Coordinates of C-alpha atoms in Angstrom, one line a residue:
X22 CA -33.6 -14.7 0.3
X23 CA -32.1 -16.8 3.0
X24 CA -33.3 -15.0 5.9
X25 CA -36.7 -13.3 5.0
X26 CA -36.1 -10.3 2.7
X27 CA -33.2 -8.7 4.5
X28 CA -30.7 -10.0 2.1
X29 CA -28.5 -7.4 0.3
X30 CA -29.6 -7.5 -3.7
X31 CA -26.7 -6.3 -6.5
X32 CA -27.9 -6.1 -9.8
X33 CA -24.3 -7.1 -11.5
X34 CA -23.7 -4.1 -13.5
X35 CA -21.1 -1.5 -13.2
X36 CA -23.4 1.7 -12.0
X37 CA -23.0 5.1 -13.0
X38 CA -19.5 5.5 -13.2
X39 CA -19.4 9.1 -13.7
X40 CA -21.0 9.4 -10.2
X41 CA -19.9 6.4 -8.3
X42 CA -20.7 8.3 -4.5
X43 CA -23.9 7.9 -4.9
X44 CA -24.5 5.1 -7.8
X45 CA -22.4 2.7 -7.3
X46 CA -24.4 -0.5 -5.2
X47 CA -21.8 -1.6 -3.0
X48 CA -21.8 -1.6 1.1
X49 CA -19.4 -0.1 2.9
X50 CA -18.0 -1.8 6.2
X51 CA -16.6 0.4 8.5
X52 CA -12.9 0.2 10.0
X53 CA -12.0 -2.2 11.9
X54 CA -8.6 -3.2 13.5
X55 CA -7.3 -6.6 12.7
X56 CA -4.6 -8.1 14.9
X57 CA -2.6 -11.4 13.6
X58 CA -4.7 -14.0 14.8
X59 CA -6.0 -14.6 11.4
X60 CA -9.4 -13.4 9.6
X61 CA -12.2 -15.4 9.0
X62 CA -15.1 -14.0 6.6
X63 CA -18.5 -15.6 6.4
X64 CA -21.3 -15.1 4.2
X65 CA -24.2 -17.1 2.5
X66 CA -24.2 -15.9 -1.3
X67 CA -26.9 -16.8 -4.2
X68 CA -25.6 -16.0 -7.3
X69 CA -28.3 -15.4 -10.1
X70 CA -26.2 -15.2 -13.2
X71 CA -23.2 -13.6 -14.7
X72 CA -22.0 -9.8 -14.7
X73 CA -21.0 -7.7 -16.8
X74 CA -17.3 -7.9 -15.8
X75 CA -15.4 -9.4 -12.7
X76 CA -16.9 -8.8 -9.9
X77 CA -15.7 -8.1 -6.3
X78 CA -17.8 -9.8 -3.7
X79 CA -16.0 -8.6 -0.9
X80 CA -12.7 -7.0 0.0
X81 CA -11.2 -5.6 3.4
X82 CA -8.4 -3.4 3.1
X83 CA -6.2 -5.7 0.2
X84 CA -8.0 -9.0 0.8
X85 CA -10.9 -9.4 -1.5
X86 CA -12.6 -12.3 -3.5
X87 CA -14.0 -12.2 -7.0
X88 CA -16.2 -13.5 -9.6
X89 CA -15.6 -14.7 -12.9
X90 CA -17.4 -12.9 -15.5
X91 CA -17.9 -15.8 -17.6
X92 CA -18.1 -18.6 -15.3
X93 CA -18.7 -19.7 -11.7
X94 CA -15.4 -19.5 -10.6
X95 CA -14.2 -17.4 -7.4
X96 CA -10.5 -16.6 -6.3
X97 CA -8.9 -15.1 -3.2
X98 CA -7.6 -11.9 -4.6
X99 CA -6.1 -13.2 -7.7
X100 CA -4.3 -16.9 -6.7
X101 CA -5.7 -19.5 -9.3
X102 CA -4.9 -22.2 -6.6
X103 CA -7.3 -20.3 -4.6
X104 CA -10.3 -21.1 -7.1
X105 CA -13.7 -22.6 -6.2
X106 CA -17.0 -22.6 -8.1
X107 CA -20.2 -21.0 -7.0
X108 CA -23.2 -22.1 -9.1
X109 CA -25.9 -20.4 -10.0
X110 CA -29.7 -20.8 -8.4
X111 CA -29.1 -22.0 -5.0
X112 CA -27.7 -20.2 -1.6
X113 CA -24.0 -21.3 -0.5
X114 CA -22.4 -20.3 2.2
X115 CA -18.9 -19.7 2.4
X116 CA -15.9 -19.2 5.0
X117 CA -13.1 -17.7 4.1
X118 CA -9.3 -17.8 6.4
X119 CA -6.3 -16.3 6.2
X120 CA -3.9 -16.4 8.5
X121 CA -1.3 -13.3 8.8
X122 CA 1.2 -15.5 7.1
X123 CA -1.3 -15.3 3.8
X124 CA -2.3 -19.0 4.5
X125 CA -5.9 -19.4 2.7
X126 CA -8.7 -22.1 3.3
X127 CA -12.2 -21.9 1.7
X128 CA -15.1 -23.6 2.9
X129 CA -18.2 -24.2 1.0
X130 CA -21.4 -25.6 2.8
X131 CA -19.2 -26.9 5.8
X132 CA -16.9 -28.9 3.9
X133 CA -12.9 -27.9 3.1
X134 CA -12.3 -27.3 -0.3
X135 CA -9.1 -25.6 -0.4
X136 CA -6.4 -26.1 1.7
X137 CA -3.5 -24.0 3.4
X138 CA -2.9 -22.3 -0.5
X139 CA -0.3 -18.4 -0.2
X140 CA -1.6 -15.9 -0.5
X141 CA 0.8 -12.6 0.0
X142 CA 0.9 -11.8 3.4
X143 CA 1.1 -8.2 2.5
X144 CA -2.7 -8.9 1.3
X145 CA -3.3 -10.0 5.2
X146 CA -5.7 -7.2 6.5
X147 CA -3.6 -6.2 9.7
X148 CA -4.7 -3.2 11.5
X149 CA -7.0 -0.7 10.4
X150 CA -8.6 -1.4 7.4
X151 CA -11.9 -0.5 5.8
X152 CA -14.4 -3.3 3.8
X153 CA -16.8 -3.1 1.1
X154 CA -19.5 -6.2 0.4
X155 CA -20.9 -7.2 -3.0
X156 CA -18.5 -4.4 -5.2
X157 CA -15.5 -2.5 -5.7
X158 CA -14.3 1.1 -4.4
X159 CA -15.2 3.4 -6.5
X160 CA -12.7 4.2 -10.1
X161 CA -11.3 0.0 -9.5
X162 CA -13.0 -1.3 -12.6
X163 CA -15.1 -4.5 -12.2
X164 CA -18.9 -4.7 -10.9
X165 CA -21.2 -6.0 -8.3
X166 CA -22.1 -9.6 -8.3
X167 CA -25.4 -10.7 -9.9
X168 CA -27.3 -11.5 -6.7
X169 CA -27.7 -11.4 -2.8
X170 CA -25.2 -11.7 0.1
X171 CA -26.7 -12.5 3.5
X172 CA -25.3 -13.1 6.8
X173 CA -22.1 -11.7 6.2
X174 CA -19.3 -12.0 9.1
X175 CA -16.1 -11.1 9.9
X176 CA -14.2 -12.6 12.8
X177 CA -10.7 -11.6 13.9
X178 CA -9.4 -15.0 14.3
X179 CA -9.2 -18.0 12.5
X180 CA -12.3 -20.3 13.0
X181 CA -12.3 -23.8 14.1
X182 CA -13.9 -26.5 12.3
X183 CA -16.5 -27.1 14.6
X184 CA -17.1 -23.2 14.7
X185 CA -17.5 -23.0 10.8
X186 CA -20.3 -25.7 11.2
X187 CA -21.9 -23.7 14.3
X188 CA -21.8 -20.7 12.1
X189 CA -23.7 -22.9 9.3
X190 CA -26.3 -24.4 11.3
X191 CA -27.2 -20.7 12.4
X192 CA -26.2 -21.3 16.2
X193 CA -23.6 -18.5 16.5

């Protein structure tokens, strides 16, 4: 794992779904209050395969992003302009901002790779709002991702450039 062996593990499979309270491998954030400075969401993911359906990798409140079953692609909830590709075998990390307006970015490994796309502002976590990392809430459909999350963040702001790269280099 990234750092040491503290990194959370998901098996991509769909747990028991008959029982999800206490099968279902997800992590549960708890509430938080977001104001309309914007969101930022860091995390360093290594994806070791496929799942068995789409799967959530985070969400808070009605932002989330998801995995491809089939491929390598990601989306911010479920814009196709918001799409970016997370191989397999190797640790990425990933920012994620929205501004209250719905106005997405997506960094990978420092470096800009979508720019200012919509999403609906209505899917702008403002005020209290509850999170889950590597899953969906329970009875959604979908599964965890195949592999770990470490490091995972959540600012209530937008970060700067510089800050994304401070966050990267592991000096924040």
């Amino acid at each position: 794992p990234k750092y040491g062996t503290k990194s959370a593990a998901f098996d991509g499979t769909r747990g028991n779904q008959t029982n999800y309270a206490t099968n279902y491998p997800l992590i549960t954030l708890p509430s938080a209050t977001f104001t309309n400075d914007g969101i930022s969401v860091c995390f360093w993911i290594y994806r070791v395969g496929n799942s068995s359906t789409d799967s959530h990798i985070f969400g808070i409140g009605n932002l989330y992003v998801w995995l491809q079953s089939t491929s390598t692609t990601c989306q911010v909830n479920n814009v196709g302009a918001t799409g970016f590709s997370i191989t397999t075998s190797a640790w990425r990390h990933i920012v994620i901002t929205v501004s209250s307006t719905g106005n997405t970015n997506v960094y990978l490994d420092k470096v800009q790779t979508i720019t200012d796309q919509s999403i609906t502002s209505g899917n702008y976590p403002s005020g209290a709002n509850t999170g889950r990392i590597g899953g969906v809430p329970a009875n959604n459909g979908g599964s965890c991702i195949n592999g770990n999350i470490d490091d995972f963040r959540v600012y209530n702001k937008l970060l700067s450039t510089t800050e994304i790269s401070t966050v990267y280099d592991g000096n924040q």
